[in-house]
Amino acid sequence: MAGDTASSDPAHSAAPASMWQSAQQKLALTIIMAQLIGPFIYWPVSLLLAYKSTFMMGFMAAYLVYIFVLDNTAHMQPQGSAPIRSLKFWRHLADYFPAKLHKTADLDPSGNYIFAAHPHGVACMSHTANFLTEASGFSKLYPGISLYPLLLDSHFFAPFHREIALRSGFRGISRQSCLNLLTARAGSAVFLVPGGAAEALLSQPGTCDLIMMKRKGIMRVALQTGASLVPVLAFGETSLFDVAEPKPGSFIATCQQLIRRLTGFAIPLIHGEGFWPNAKAFAPLPRALPVHTVVGAPLPVKRWQGSRDSPEFTAAVDALHAEYCQALKALWNTHKDTYAPKPPPGTPASVLSNGSVCYRRKSLEFVQ
C-alpha cells in the first residue's frame, strides 16, 4: 500500500542505544564500510598471506585462476542465494541512524525494475541499510521483488571479498550484467547509485547536489529490457559526514581524481563520528542522524524494438532521461518539507537535525 514505511525494530530505535547496542551498531557500520572498500583490504591481506606461506601461495594461485578464468562471470548471473543479506544482525545498521524506508507505490511482481538512488553521499550509508541488506525490511515492503544491488566489477575480482559480495546478493554494474539480471525472470530488480564516486566528492551537509545530466546508461538499459525506472531519494544522506574540499588543482585534489579514475573509488577527506564518545581526531563513522529514504512510483518503459545505433534510439534515451529527472524533482518537491525541512530562523549551521529529520540548506540541484 502506498505510504507504507519500514524501519528497524521500534524496540531498538525508540530509546537511546545502550552501550552494548551502540557497540553492535558501530560494529555493523565498520563491517559494512570495510566491505564497501573491500578490494583495498582483501588484496593486501591476500598477498601478505601468500608471501608468508608456501601453502597459501599455491592456494592463492589456484584461487586466482578460479575467479579470473574458470568462474569469471558469476557476478553477472542471477543464480545463487544471498544469506548474508538477510542476517538479523544488520538491524543494528538501520538502528544506528535510524534509517527508514518509505514506499509511495506498490510494485507489480510480474514486472522488472531499476532502482536508482540519490544522492550518493560519502559512502551510501542509508542505501546500504535499505537496499544492500534487509535492515529496513525491503522484502516486506516489496514482496515478490528479487533485488540485486550493483557494485563495481573490481569487487568481484578481489580474493575472498568476492565470495562475501556474491553471497550478499551483489552483482556487477556492467551493462551485460544488468541485461542478464533484468531479463532472467519476472520480479527481478537492480539497485544502483548513478552519481557514483564523483558525486561523493561533492557531498556536503544539507545539500542534494546530483551528477545526473550525463548519466544516461540506466535509460539505455531500461529501454533495452523494458524495466521500469524507480527513483529513490535519501533525505539526510549528505549530512552524515563533513567533507573537506581541497582547492582545485592542489596535490590532494589531484590525488583524489587520479584514484577515482584508476579504481572507480572516491577517497574524500571526511569527518563524522568516532568509535568512542567525543572523538575528534579520528571520526571515520557516519553521524547518527535520521535518514528518510523515499521510493517513488515506477516510470513505465516500453521495450525498444529497433536498432540501438539509430537516431531514434538516442532521442528515446534523451526523452526518458528528461522524464526521469522531472520525476526526481517532483519526488523532492513532494517530500522535502516533511523529511528535509528548512531550519528555523537563527539556527546555527552546525545544527544539522532536529532529532527526527535532517535540515536542508539548499534544494536538489543537477550540478553536472
Coordinates of C-alpha atoms in Angstrom, one line a residue:
M1 CA 0.0 0.0 0.0
A2 CA 1.3 3.5 -0.8
G3 CA 2.7 5.3 2.1
D4 CA 4.0 2.2 3.9
T5 CA 7.1 2.6 5.9
A6 CA 9.7 0.1 7.1
S7 CA 12.4 0.7 9.7
S8 CA 14.3 -1.3 12.2
D9 CA 12.5 -2.8 15.2
P10 CA 10.9 0.0 17.2
A11 CA 12.1 -1.6 20.4
H12 CA 15.6 -0.8 19.2
S13 CA 15.1 2.6 17.8
A14 CA 12.6 4.3 20.2
A15 CA 15.0 4.7 23.0
P16 CA 18.7 5.9 23.2
A17 CA 21.0 3.0 22.5
S18 CA 22.7 1.3 25.5
M19 CA 26.4 0.9 25.5
W20 CA 26.0 -2.7 24.2
Q21 CA 23.6 -1.7 21.5
S22 CA 25.9 1.2 20.4
A23 CA 28.8 -1.2 20.2
Q24 CA 26.8 -3.6 18.0
Q25 CA 25.7 -0.7 15.8
K26 CA 29.2 0.6 15.3
L27 CA 30.4 -3.0 14.6
A28 CA 27.8 -3.3 11.9
L29 CA 28.8 0.0 10.4
T30 CA 32.5 -0.9 10.5
I31 CA 31.9 -4.2 8.7
I32 CA 29.8 -2.6 6.0
M33 CA 32.3 0.2 5.4
A34 CA 35.1 -2.3 5.2
Q35 CA 33.2 -4.3 2.6
L36 CA 32.5 -1.1 0.5
I37 CA 36.2 -0.7 0.1
G38 CA 36.9 -4.4 0.1
P39 CA 39.4 -4.6 -2.8
F40 CA 41.7 -2.2 -0.8
I41 CA 41.6 -4.5 2.2
Y42 CA 41.4 -8.1 0.8
W43 CA 44.1 -7.7 -1.9
P44 CA 46.9 -6.6 0.5
V45 CA 45.8 -9.3 3.1
S46 CA 45.8 -12.0 0.4
L47 CA 49.2 -11.0 -1.0
L48 CA 50.6 -10.9 2.6
L49 CA 49.3 -14.4 3.3
A50 CA 50.7 -15.7 0.1
Y51 CA 54.1 -14.2 0.9
K52 CA 54.2 -15.7 4.4
S53 CA 53.2 -19.2 3.5
T54 CA 54.1 -21.6 0.6
F55 CA 50.8 -23.4 1.1
M56 CA 48.9 -20.1 0.8
M57 CA 50.9 -19.1 -2.2
G58 CA 49.8 -22.3 -4.0
F59 CA 46.2 -21.9 -2.8
M60 CA 46.1 -18.3 -3.9
A61 CA 47.5 -19.2 -7.4
A62 CA 44.7 -21.8 -7.8
Y63 CA 42.1 -19.4 -6.4
L64 CA 43.0 -16.6 -8.7
V65 CA 42.8 -18.9 -11.7
Y66 CA 39.3 -19.9 -10.5
I67 CA 38.0 -16.3 -10.1
F68 CA 39.7 -14.8 -13.2
V69 CA 39.3 -17.7 -15.6
L70 CA 37.0 -20.6 -14.5
D71 CA 34.3 -18.6 -12.8
N72 CA 34.7 -15.0 -14.0
T73 CA 31.0 -14.4 -14.8
A74 CA 29.3 -15.3 -11.5
H75 CA 28.8 -11.6 -10.8
M76 CA 26.8 -11.2 -14.0
Q77 CA 24.3 -14.0 -13.4
P78 CA 21.1 -14.2 -11.3
Q79 CA 21.8 -17.6 -9.8
G80 CA 22.7 -18.0 -6.2
S81 CA 21.3 -17.2 -2.8
A82 CA 22.0 -14.2 -0.5
P83 CA 22.1 -15.5 3.1
I84 CA 24.4 -12.7 4.3
R85 CA 22.0 -10.0 3.1
S86 CA 19.2 -11.3 5.4
L87 CA 21.2 -11.6 8.6
K88 CA 19.2 -10.2 11.5
F89 CA 22.5 -8.6 12.8
W90 CA 22.1 -5.9 10.1
R91 CA 19.1 -4.4 12.0
H92 CA 21.8 -2.6 14.1
L93 CA 22.8 -0.8 10.9
A94 CA 19.4 0.8 10.5
D95 CA 19.0 1.4 14.2
Y96 CA 22.2 3.5 14.3
F97 CA 20.9 6.5 12.3
P98 CA 17.9 5.4 12.3
A99 CA 17.3 4.7 8.6
K100 CA 13.7 4.5 7.5
L101 CA 12.4 3.4 4.1
H102 CA 9.1 4.9 2.8
K103 CA 7.1 3.4 -0.1
T104 CA 4.9 5.6 -2.2
A105 CA 3.6 3.0 -4.7
D106 CA 3.3 -0.8 -5.0
L107 CA 5.4 -2.7 -7.5
D108 CA 3.9 -5.5 -9.6
P109 CA 6.0 -8.7 -9.1
S110 CA 5.4 -9.5 -12.8
G111 CA 7.5 -6.5 -13.9
N112 CA 11.2 -5.7 -13.7
Y113 CA 12.7 -2.6 -12.2
I114 CA 15.8 -0.4 -12.0
F115 CA 16.1 1.4 -8.6
A116 CA 18.2 4.5 -9.0
A117 CA 19.1 6.1 -5.7
H118 CA 20.2 9.7 -5.0
P119 CA 22.3 11.3 -3.6
H120 CA 25.4 9.1 -3.3
G121 CA 26.7 10.8 -0.2
V122 CA 30.1 9.8 1.1
A123 CA 29.5 6.1 1.5
C124 CA 25.9 5.4 0.6
M125 CA 25.2 4.5 4.2
S126 CA 21.4 4.8 4.1
H127 CA 21.3 3.0 0.8
T128 CA 23.3 0.2 2.3
A129 CA 20.9 -0.2 5.2
N130 CA 17.8 0.0 3.0
F131 CA 18.8 -1.9 -0.1
L132 CA 22.1 -3.8 0.3
T133 CA 20.8 -5.5 3.4
E134 CA 17.4 -6.3 4.8
A135 CA 18.0 -4.0 7.8
S136 CA 14.9 -1.8 6.8
G137 CA 12.7 -4.6 5.6
F138 CA 12.8 -4.1 1.9
S139 CA 11.3 -7.6 1.1
K140 CA 8.4 -6.9 3.4
L141 CA 7.6 -3.7 1.6
Y142 CA 8.1 -5.1 -1.9
P143 CA 7.1 -8.8 -1.8
G144 CA 7.9 -10.8 -4.9
I145 CA 10.8 -8.5 -6.0
S146 CA 14.3 -10.0 -6.2
L147 CA 16.7 -7.2 -5.7
Y148 CA 20.3 -7.2 -6.9
P149 CA 22.4 -4.4 -5.6
L150 CA 25.2 -3.5 -8.1
L151 CA 28.8 -2.9 -7.3
L152 CA 31.9 -2.1 -9.4
D153 CA 33.2 -5.2 -11.0
S154 CA 36.5 -4.8 -9.2
H155 CA 34.8 -6.1 -6.1
F156 CA 34.3 -9.5 -7.7
F157 CA 38.0 -10.0 -8.6
A158 CA 39.2 -9.4 -5.0
P159 CA 40.1 -12.6 -3.2
F160 CA 37.7 -13.7 -0.5
H161 CA 35.8 -10.4 -0.7
R162 CA 34.2 -11.8 -3.9
E163 CA 32.6 -14.7 -2.1
I164 CA 31.2 -12.3 0.6
A165 CA 29.8 -10.0 -2.1
L166 CA 28.1 -12.8 -4.1
R167 CA 26.6 -14.3 -1.0
S168 CA 25.2 -10.9 -0.1
G169 CA 23.3 -10.8 -3.3
F170 CA 25.5 -8.2 -5.0
R171 CA 26.2 -8.3 -8.7
G172 CA 28.4 -6.3 -11.2
I173 CA 27.3 -3.0 -12.6
S174 CA 28.3 -3.7 -16.2
R175 CA 25.7 -3.3 -18.9
Q176 CA 25.8 -7.0 -19.7
S177 CA 25.2 -7.8 -16.0
C178 CA 22.2 -5.5 -15.9
L179 CA 20.8 -7.1 -19.1
N180 CA 21.2 -10.6 -17.7
L181 CA 19.6 -9.8 -14.4
L182 CA 16.6 -7.9 -15.8
T183 CA 15.7 -10.4 -18.4
A184 CA 16.1 -13.6 -16.4
R185 CA 12.7 -13.7 -14.7
A186 CA 9.8 -11.6 -13.7
G187 CA 10.2 -9.7 -10.5
S188 CA 13.9 -9.0 -10.9
A189 CA 15.3 -5.6 -10.0
V190 CA 18.7 -4.0 -9.8
F191 CA 19.8 -1.2 -7.5
L192 CA 22.5 1.4 -8.2
V193 CA 23.6 4.9 -7.3
P194 CA 24.1 6.8 -10.6
G195 CA 26.1 9.7 -9.1
G196 CA 29.0 7.3 -8.2
A197 CA 32.3 8.3 -6.9
A198 CA 32.3 11.8 -8.5
E199 CA 29.2 12.7 -6.5
A200 CA 30.7 11.5 -3.3
L201 CA 33.3 14.3 -3.6
L202 CA 30.5 16.9 -3.8
S203 CA 28.7 15.8 -0.6
Q204 CA 28.0 18.5 2.0
P205 CA 25.6 18.6 4.9
G206 CA 22.1 19.8 4.0
T207 CA 22.7 19.6 0.2
C208 CA 21.4 17.4 -2.6
D209 CA 23.8 18.1 -5.5
L210 CA 23.4 15.4 -8.1
I211 CA 25.6 14.4 -11.0
M212 CA 22.9 13.2 -13.4
M213 CA 23.0 15.2 -16.7
K214 CA 25.2 12.8 -18.5
R215 CA 24.1 9.7 -16.6
K216 CA 22.1 8.0 -19.4
G217 CA 23.3 4.4 -19.2
I218 CA 20.4 3.4 -17.0
M219 CA 18.0 4.8 -19.6
R220 CA 19.6 2.7 -22.3
V221 CA 19.3 -0.4 -20.2
A222 CA 15.7 0.4 -19.3
L223 CA 14.8 0.7 -23.0
Q224 CA 16.7 -2.5 -23.9
T225 CA 14.9 -4.5 -21.2
G226 CA 11.6 -2.7 -20.7
A227 CA 12.4 -2.4 -17.0
S228 CA 10.6 0.4 -15.1
L229 CA 12.7 3.1 -13.6
V230 CA 12.2 3.7 -9.9
P231 CA 13.5 7.0 -8.5
V232 CA 14.8 6.9 -4.9
L233 CA 15.7 9.9 -2.7
A234 CA 17.5 9.7 0.7
F235 CA 16.8 12.8 2.7
G236 CA 19.7 13.3 5.2
E237 CA 22.3 11.1 3.5
T238 CA 24.7 14.0 2.8
S239 CA 24.6 15.2 6.4
L240 CA 26.2 12.1 7.7
F241 CA 29.8 13.4 7.1
D242 CA 31.6 16.7 6.7
V243 CA 33.7 16.6 3.6
A244 CA 36.8 18.8 3.2
E245 CA 37.0 20.4 -0.2
P246 CA 40.6 20.7 -1.4
K247 CA 41.5 23.6 -3.7
P248 CA 41.1 22.7 -7.4
G249 CA 44.5 21.8 -8.8
S250 CA 46.0 21.1 -5.4
F251 CA 48.0 18.0 -4.7
I252 CA 45.2 16.4 -2.6
A253 CA 42.6 17.2 -5.3
T254 CA 44.8 15.8 -8.0
C255 CA 45.4 12.6 -6.0
Q256 CA 41.6 12.2 -5.4
Q257 CA 40.8 12.5 -9.1
L258 CA 43.7 10.1 -10.0
I259 CA 42.5 7.4 -7.6
R260 CA 38.9 7.8 -8.8
R261 CA 40.0 7.4 -12.5
L262 CA 42.2 4.4 -11.7
T263 CA 40.0 2.5 -9.3
G264 CA 36.5 3.9 -9.6
F265 CA 36.6 4.7 -5.8
A266 CA 36.4 8.2 -4.3
I267 CA 38.6 9.0 -1.2
P268 CA 37.1 12.2 0.2
L269 CA 38.5 13.8 3.3
I270 CA 35.8 13.1 5.8
H271 CA 34.9 13.8 9.4
G272 CA 31.9 12.2 11.0
E273 CA 31.7 10.3 14.3
G274 CA 34.3 8.3 16.2
F275 CA 34.3 4.9 17.7
W276 CA 34.1 6.4 21.2
P277 CA 32.2 9.4 22.5
N278 CA 33.6 12.9 21.8
A279 CA 36.3 11.5 19.5
K280 CA 37.6 14.4 17.4
A281 CA 40.9 13.4 15.8
F282 CA 39.7 10.2 14.3
A283 CA 36.0 10.2 13.2
P284 CA 35.5 7.8 10.2
L285 CA 32.0 6.7 11.1
P286 CA 28.8 8.5 9.9
R287 CA 26.9 10.7 12.3
A288 CA 24.0 9.1 14.0
L289 CA 21.4 11.3 12.2
P290 CA 17.9 10.3 10.9
V291 CA 17.8 9.4 7.2
H292 CA 14.5 9.0 5.4
T293 CA 14.6 7.3 2.1
V294 CA 11.5 7.7 -0.2
V295 CA 10.9 5.3 -3.0
G296 CA 8.9 6.9 -5.8
A297 CA 6.4 5.4 -8.2
P298 CA 7.9 3.4 -11.1
L299 CA 8.2 5.1 -14.5
P300 CA 6.9 2.5 -17.1
V301 CA 9.3 1.9 -20.0
K302 CA 8.4 0.3 -23.3
R303 CA 11.0 -2.1 -24.5
W304 CA 12.8 -0.8 -27.6
Q305 CA 12.5 -3.0 -30.6
G306 CA 14.6 -1.1 -33.2
S307 CA 18.3 -0.6 -33.6
R308 CA 20.3 0.9 -30.7
D309 CA 22.5 2.7 -33.2
S310 CA 19.7 4.8 -34.7
P311 CA 19.0 8.4 -34.0
E312 CA 15.5 7.4 -32.9
F313 CA 17.1 5.3 -30.0
T314 CA 19.2 8.3 -29.0
A315 CA 16.1 10.5 -29.0
A316 CA 14.2 7.9 -26.9
V317 CA 17.1 7.8 -24.4
D318 CA 17.1 11.6 -24.1
A319 CA 13.3 11.7 -23.6
L320 CA 13.4 9.1 -20.9
H321 CA 16.3 10.9 -19.2
A322 CA 14.3 14.1 -19.1
E323 CA 11.2 12.3 -17.8
Y324 CA 13.2 10.7 -15.1
C325 CA 14.8 13.9 -14.0
Q326 CA 11.4 15.5 -13.8
A327 CA 10.1 12.6 -11.7
L328 CA 13.1 13.0 -9.4
K329 CA 12.4 16.7 -8.9
A330 CA 8.7 16.0 -8.3
L331 CA 9.7 13.4 -5.6
W332 CA 11.9 16.0 -4.0
N333 CA 9.3 18.8 -4.0
T334 CA 6.6 16.5 -2.6
H335 CA 8.7 15.3 0.4
K336 CA 11.3 17.9 1.1
D337 CA 9.3 19.8 3.7
T338 CA 8.4 16.5 5.5
Y339 CA 11.8 14.8 5.5
A340 CA 14.2 17.8 4.9
P341 CA 12.7 21.0 6.2
K342 CA 14.5 24.3 6.3
P343 CA 16.0 25.0 9.8
P344 CA 14.2 27.5 11.9
P345 CA 15.5 31.1 11.6
G346 CA 18.7 31.7 13.6
T347 CA 19.7 28.0 13.7
P348 CA 23.5 27.7 13.6
A349 CA 24.9 26.0 10.5
S350 CA 26.5 23.4 12.8
V351 CA 23.0 22.1 13.8
L352 CA 22.1 19.5 11.2
S353 CA 19.0 17.9 12.6
N354 CA 16.0 18.4 15.0
G355 CA 16.3 14.7 16.0
S356 CA 13.7 13.3 13.7
V357 CA 14.8 14.7 10.3
C358 CA 17.9 16.5 8.9
Y359 CA 17.6 20.1 7.8
R360 CA 18.2 21.2 4.2
R361 CA 20.4 24.1 3.4
K362 CA 19.6 24.2 -0.3
S363 CA 17.3 22.4 -2.7
L364 CA 18.0 19.5 -5.1
E365 CA 20.3 20.6 -8.0
F366 CA 21.6 18.9 -11.0
V367 CA 25.2 20.2 -10.9
Q368 CA 26.6 18.1 -13.8

